[in-house]
Amino acid sequence: MESGALSGRIGVMQGRLSPRQGDRLQAFPQNSWRQEFSQARALGFECMEWIFLADTASDNPLASAQGRREIVSVIATSGVPVGSICAPYFMVHKLAGVTEPERAENVQRLRELVVWAHAIGATRILLPLLETAALTSLELQDQAVQSLRSAARVARMADIVLGLEMEIPGAEYAAFIDRVAEPNVRAYYDAGNSTAQGFDIAEDVLHVLPHLEAVHIKDRKAFGKSRPLGCGDANFRGLFAALAKRGFAGDFVFEHYFESDPIAEAAQGLAYIEQCVADATRNAA
């Protein structure tokens, strides 16, 4: 992405360039993940976000040495790197709110995922601390801090950032990351989910800016559902203007909603977001 003040890449999450599996928007594209890399390259995306889900974890190529070798091969052939791994796996196998033996096992799996991420060249793991994994009490926050600190030590050695996605006001979001107090535990802000909470993302994101690693590009109605990019209430122009003004250099990754045609709608969404970025960059100059 040639953007001047905004110098990060624009990437796309796995599964958003493949037909839906039933009514699921979030799914590992088992039969088309290889083709998605070449499709991403053709569309102009600069990196891929691998997805690691609980229900398909054992079949995910990331979980085997042979699979990781194939991922590296596809990266080399396509020229599209895996920048990050999105791990909703930990919304089922939680880092807080489970028994201590379960939590220890889940933290160990996160340490393993760090090693796997490093093996394929990724530098970031997204941990969704929301919905079923939301930290809704001080006790849950205490447990999550312990889990994250334990995993962060291994991640730091592998030069992996643990990016936290949360659906709470930016000031509280930043305060939690401050509490973890690990330099490689940072914020992975979701534009759509924060919009759905009723936040003006152009203002809300400023609270987490010192910790901001990357941004998920998604559009939702305020207090409502996901919509195609540009059709919801997400204040993208304000968001990009705020980030451009401050020289944000992290990645923007599409986790967008599509209705029927994943390739055509990804292309339309990319054109819209690139225009928003270009406008923000020009105005920040």
Coordinates of N, CA, C and O in Angstrom, one line a residue, residues 48-142:
M48 N -1.8 -12.2 4.2 CA -2.9 -13.1 4.6 C -2.9 -13.2 6.1 O -1.9 -13.3 6.8
E49 N -4.1 -13.3 6.7 CA -4.3 -13.6 8.1 C -4.8 -15.1 8.2 O -6.0 -15.3 7.7
W50 N -4.0 -16.0 8.6 CA -4.4 -17.4 8.8 C -5.4 -17.5 9.9 O -5.4 -16.7 10.9
I51 N -6.3 -18.4 9.8 CA -7.3 -18.6 10.9 C -7.2 -19.9 11.5 O -7.0 -21.0 10.8
F52 N -7.3 -19.9 12.8 CA -7.1 -21.2 13.6 C -8.3 -21.3 14.6 O -8.5 -20.6 15.6
L53 N -9.3 -22.2 14.2 CA -10.5 -22.4 14.8 C -10.5 -23.7 15.6 O -9.9 -24.7 15.3
A54 N -11.3 -23.7 16.7 CA -11.4 -24.9 17.6 C -11.9 -26.1 16.8 O -11.4 -27.2 17.0
D55 N -12.9 -26.0 16.0 CA -13.6 -27.1 15.4 C -12.8 -27.8 14.3 O -13.1 -28.9 13.9
T56 N -11.8 -27.0 13.8 CA -11.0 -27.6 12.7 C -9.5 -27.6 13.0 O -8.7 -27.8 12.1
A57 N -9.2 -27.5 14.3 CA -7.8 -27.3 14.7 C -7.0 -28.5 14.3 O -5.8 -28.4 13.8
S58 N -7.5 -29.7 14.5 CA -6.7 -30.9 14.2 C -6.4 -31.1 12.7 O -5.4 -31.7 12.3
D59 N -7.3 -30.5 11.9 CA -7.1 -30.6 10.4 C -6.4 -29.4 9.8 O -6.2 -29.4 8.6
N60 N -6.1 -28.4 10.6 CA -5.5 -27.2 10.1 C -4.1 -27.5 9.8 O -3.3 -28.1 10.6
P61 N -3.6 -27.1 8.6 CA -2.2 -27.4 8.2 C -1.2 -26.8 9.1 O -0.1 -27.3 9.3
L62 N -1.6 -25.7 9.8 CA -0.7 -25.1 10.8 C -0.3 -26.0 11.9 O 0.8 -25.9 12.5
A63 N -1.1 -27.0 12.2 CA -0.9 -27.9 13.3 C 0.0 -29.1 13.1 O 0.3 -29.9 13.9
S64 N 0.6 -29.2 11.8 CA 1.5 -30.3 11.5 C 2.7 -29.8 10.8 O 2.7 -28.8 10.1
A65 N 3.9 -30.4 11.0 CA 5.1 -30.0 10.4 C 5.0 -30.0 8.9 O 5.4 -29.1 8.2
Q66 N 4.3 -31.1 8.3 CA 4.1 -31.2 6.9 C 3.2 -30.0 6.4 O 3.5 -29.4 5.3
G67 N 2.2 -29.7 7.1 CA 1.3 -28.7 6.8 C 2.0 -27.3 6.8 O 1.8 -26.5 5.9
R68 N 2.8 -27.1 7.8 CA 3.6 -25.8 7.8 C 4.5 -25.7 6.7 O 4.7 -24.6 6.1
R69 N 5.2 -26.8 6.3 CA 6.1 -26.8 5.1 C 5.3 -26.4 3.9 O 5.8 -25.6 3.0
E70 N 4.1 -26.9 3.7 CA 3.3 -26.6 2.6 C 2.8 -25.1 2.6 O 2.8 -24.4 1.5
I71 N 2.5 -24.6 3.8 CA 2.1 -23.2 3.9 C 3.3 -22.3 3.4 O 3.1 -21.4 2.6
V72 N 4.5 -22.6 3.9 CA 5.7 -21.9 3.5 C 5.9 -21.9 2.0 O 6.3 -20.9 1.3
S73 N 5.6 -23.1 1.4 CA 5.8 -23.3 -0.1 C 4.8 -22.4 -0.8 O 5.1 -21.7 -1.8
V74 N 3.5 -22.4 -0.3 CA 2.5 -21.6 -1.0 C 2.8 -20.1 -0.9 O 2.6 -19.3 -1.8
I75 N 3.3 -19.7 0.3 CA 3.7 -18.3 0.5 C 4.8 -17.9 -0.5 O 4.7 -16.9 -1.2
A76 N 5.8 -18.8 -0.7 CA 6.9 -18.5 -1.6 C 6.4 -18.4 -3.1 O 6.8 -17.5 -3.8
T77 N 5.5 -19.3 -3.4 CA 5.0 -19.3 -4.8 C 4.1 -18.1 -5.1 O 4.2 -17.5 -6.2
S78 N 3.3 -17.7 -4.1 CA 2.3 -16.6 -4.4 C 2.9 -15.3 -4.1 O 2.5 -14.3 -4.7
G79 N 4.0 -15.2 -3.3 CA 4.5 -13.9 -2.9 C 3.7 -13.2 -1.9 O 4.0 -12.0 -1.6
V80 N 2.7 -13.9 -1.3 CA 1.9 -13.3 -0.2 C 2.2 -13.9 1.1 O 1.9 -15.1 1.3
P81 N 2.8 -13.1 2.0 CA 3.1 -13.7 3.3 C 1.9 -13.8 4.3 O 0.9 -13.2 4.1
V82 N 2.1 -14.7 5.2 CA 1.1 -14.7 6.4 C 1.6 -13.7 7.4 O 2.7 -13.9 8.0
G83 N 0.9 -12.7 7.6 CA 1.3 -11.6 8.5 C 0.9 -12.0 9.9 O 1.6 -11.6 10.9
S84 N -0.3 -12.6 10.1 CA -0.8 -12.9 11.4 C -1.7 -14.1 11.4 O -2.0 -14.6 10.3
I85 N -1.9 -14.6 12.6 CA -2.8 -15.7 12.8 C -4.0 -15.3 13.7 O -3.7 -14.7 14.8
C86 N -5.2 -15.4 13.2 CA -6.4 -15.1 14.0 C -6.8 -16.4 14.7 O -7.0 -17.4 14.1
A87 N -6.9 -16.3 16.1 CA -7.1 -17.6 16.8 C -8.4 -17.6 17.7 O -8.4 -17.5 18.9
P88 N -9.6 -17.6 17.0 CA -10.8 -17.8 17.8 C -10.8 -19.2 18.5 O -11.8 -19.4 19.3
Y89 N -9.9 -20.0 18.3 CA -9.7 -21.2 19.1 C -9.8 -20.9 20.6 O -10.4 -21.7 21.3
F90 N -9.2 -19.8 21.0 CA -9.2 -19.5 22.4 C -10.4 -18.8 22.9 O -10.5 -18.4 24.1
M91 N -11.5 -18.7 22.0 CA -12.8 -18.3 22.5 C -13.5 -19.6 23.0 O -14.5 -19.5 23.8
V92 N -13.0 -20.8 22.6 CA -13.6 -22.0 23.1 C -12.7 -22.6 24.2 O -13.1 -23.0 25.3
H93 N -11.4 -22.7 23.9 CA -10.4 -23.1 24.9 C -9.8 -21.9 25.5 O -8.7 -21.4 25.1
K94 N -10.4 -21.4 26.6 CA -10.2 -20.0 27.0 C -9.0 -19.9 27.9 O -8.5 -20.8 28.5
L95 N -8.5 -18.6 28.0 CA -7.4 -18.3 28.8 C -7.8 -17.8 30.2 O -7.0 -17.4 31.0
A96 N -9.1 -17.7 30.4 CA -9.7 -17.3 31.7 C -11.1 -17.9 31.8 O -11.7 -18.2 30.8
G97 N -11.5 -18.2 33.0 CA -12.9 -18.7 33.2 C -13.1 -20.2 33.1 O -14.2 -20.7 32.9
V98 N -12.0 -20.9 33.2 CA -12.0 -22.4 33.1 C -11.2 -22.9 34.3 O -10.6 -22.1 35.1
T99 N -11.2 -24.2 34.5 CA -10.4 -24.8 35.6 C -8.9 -24.5 35.4 O -8.5 -24.3 34.3
E100 N -8.2 -24.6 36.5 CA -6.8 -24.3 36.4 C -6.1 -25.3 35.5 O -5.2 -24.9 34.7
P101 N -6.4 -26.6 35.6 CA -5.7 -27.5 34.6 C -6.1 -27.2 33.1 O -5.2 -27.3 32.3
E102 N -7.4 -26.8 32.9 CA -7.7 -26.4 31.5 C -7.0 -25.2 31.1 O -6.5 -25.1 29.9
R103 N -6.9 -24.2 32.0 CA -6.2 -23.0 31.6 C -4.7 -23.3 31.3 O -4.2 -22.7 30.3
A104 N -4.1 -24.1 32.1 CA -2.7 -24.4 31.9 C -2.5 -25.1 30.5 O -1.6 -24.8 29.7
E105 N -3.5 -26.0 30.2 CA -3.4 -26.7 28.9 C -3.6 -25.7 27.7 O -2.9 -25.8 26.7
N106 N -4.5 -24.7 27.9 CA -4.8 -23.8 26.9 C -3.6 -22.8 26.7 O -3.3 -22.4 25.5
V107 N -3.0 -22.4 27.8 CA -1.8 -21.6 27.6 C -0.7 -22.3 26.9 O 0.0 -21.7 26.1
Q108 N -0.6 -23.6 27.2 CA 0.5 -24.4 26.5 C 0.2 -24.5 25.0 O 1.1 -24.4 24.2
R109 N -1.1 -24.6 24.6 CA -1.5 -24.6 23.2 C -1.1 -23.2 22.6 O -0.6 -23.2 21.4
L110 N -1.3 -22.2 23.3 CA -0.9 -20.8 22.8 C 0.6 -20.8 22.6 O 1.0 -20.2 21.6
R111 N 1.3 -21.3 23.5 CA 2.8 -21.3 23.3 C 3.2 -22.1 22.1 O 4.0 -21.7 21.3
E112 N 2.5 -23.2 21.8 CA 2.7 -24.0 20.6 C 2.4 -23.2 19.4 O 3.1 -23.2 18.4
L113 N 1.3 -22.5 19.5 CA 0.8 -21.7 18.3 C 1.9 -20.6 18.0 O 2.1 -20.3 16.8
V114 N 2.5 -20.1 19.0 CA 3.6 -19.1 18.8 C 4.7 -19.7 18.0 O 5.2 -19.1 17.0
V115 N 5.1 -21.0 18.3 CA 6.1 -21.7 17.6 C 5.7 -21.9 16.2 O 6.5 -21.7 15.2
W116 N 4.5 -22.3 16.0 CA 4.0 -22.5 14.6 C 3.9 -21.3 13.8 O 4.3 -21.3 12.6
A117 N 3.5 -20.2 14.4 CA 3.5 -18.9 13.8 C 4.9 -18.5 13.3 O 5.0 -18.0 12.1
H118 N 5.8 -18.6 14.1 CA 7.2 -18.3 13.8 C 7.7 -19.1 12.6 O 8.4 -18.6 11.7
A119 N 7.3 -20.4 12.6 CA 7.7 -21.3 11.5 C 7.3 -20.9 10.2 O 7.9 -21.2 9.1
I120 N 6.1 -20.2 10.1 CA 5.6 -19.8 8.7 C 5.9 -18.3 8.5 O 5.4 -17.8 7.5
G121 N 6.6 -17.7 9.4 CA 6.9 -16.3 9.1 C 6.0 -15.2 9.6 O 6.1 -14.0 9.4
A122 N 4.9 -15.7 10.3 CA 4.0 -14.7 10.9 C 4.6 -14.0 12.1 O 5.5 -14.5 12.8
T123 N 4.2 -12.8 12.4 CA 4.7 -12.0 13.5 C 3.7 -11.6 14.5 O 4.0 -10.9 15.4
R124 N 2.4 -12.1 14.3 CA 1.4 -11.6 15.2 C 0.3 -12.7 15.4 O 0.0 -13.4 14.4
I125 N -0.2 -12.9 16.6 CA -1.3 -13.8 16.8 C -2.5 -12.9 17.4 O -2.3 -12.2 18.4
L126 N -3.6 -13.0 16.8 CA -4.8 -12.3 17.3 C -5.6 -13.2 18.3 O -5.9 -14.3 18.0
L127 N -5.8 -12.6 19.5 CA -6.5 -13.3 20.5 C -7.8 -12.6 20.8 O -7.8 -11.5 21.4
P128 N -9.0 -13.1 20.4 CA -10.3 -12.4 20.6 C -10.8 -12.6 22.1 O -11.2 -13.7 22.4
L129 N -10.7 -11.6 22.8 CA -11.2 -11.6 24.2 C -12.5 -10.9 24.2 O -12.7 -9.8 24.7
L130 N -13.5 -11.6 23.6 CA -14.8 -11.0 23.4 C -15.8 -12.1 23.4 O -15.5 -13.3 23.3
E131 N -17.1 -11.7 23.4 CA -18.2 -12.7 23.3 C -18.0 -13.7 24.4 O -18.0 -13.4 25.6
T132 N -17.9 -15.0 24.1 CA -17.8 -16.0 25.1 C -16.5 -15.9 25.9 O -16.4 -16.5 27.0
A133 N -15.5 -15.2 25.4 CA -14.2 -15.1 26.1 C -14.0 -13.7 26.7 O -12.9 -13.3 27.1
A134 N -15.1 -12.9 26.8 CA -15.0 -11.5 27.3 C -14.6 -11.6 28.8 O -15.0 -12.5 29.5
L135 N -13.8 -10.6 29.2 CA -13.3 -10.5 30.6 C -14.3 -9.6 31.4 O -14.0 -8.4 31.6
T136 N -15.4 -10.2 31.8 CA -16.5 -9.4 32.4 C -16.4 -9.3 33.9 O -17.3 -8.7 34.5
S137 N -15.3 -9.8 34.5 CA -15.2 -9.6 36.0 C -13.7 -9.5 36.3 O -12.8 -9.8 35.5
L138 N -13.4 -9.0 37.5 CA -12.0 -8.8 37.9 C -11.3 -10.1 38.0 O -10.1 -10.2 37.6
E139 N -12.0 -11.2 38.4 CA -11.4 -12.5 38.5 C -11.0 -13.0 37.1 O -9.9 -13.5 36.9
L140 N -11.8 -12.8 36.1 CA -11.5 -13.2 34.7 C -10.3 -12.4 34.2 O -9.4 -12.9 33.6
Q141 N -10.2 -11.1 34.5 CA -9.1 -10.3 34.1 C -7.8 -10.8 34.8 O -6.8 -10.8 34.1
D142 N -7.9 -11.1 36.0 CA -6.7 -11.6 36.8 C -6.2 -12.9 36.1 O -5.0 -13.0 35.9

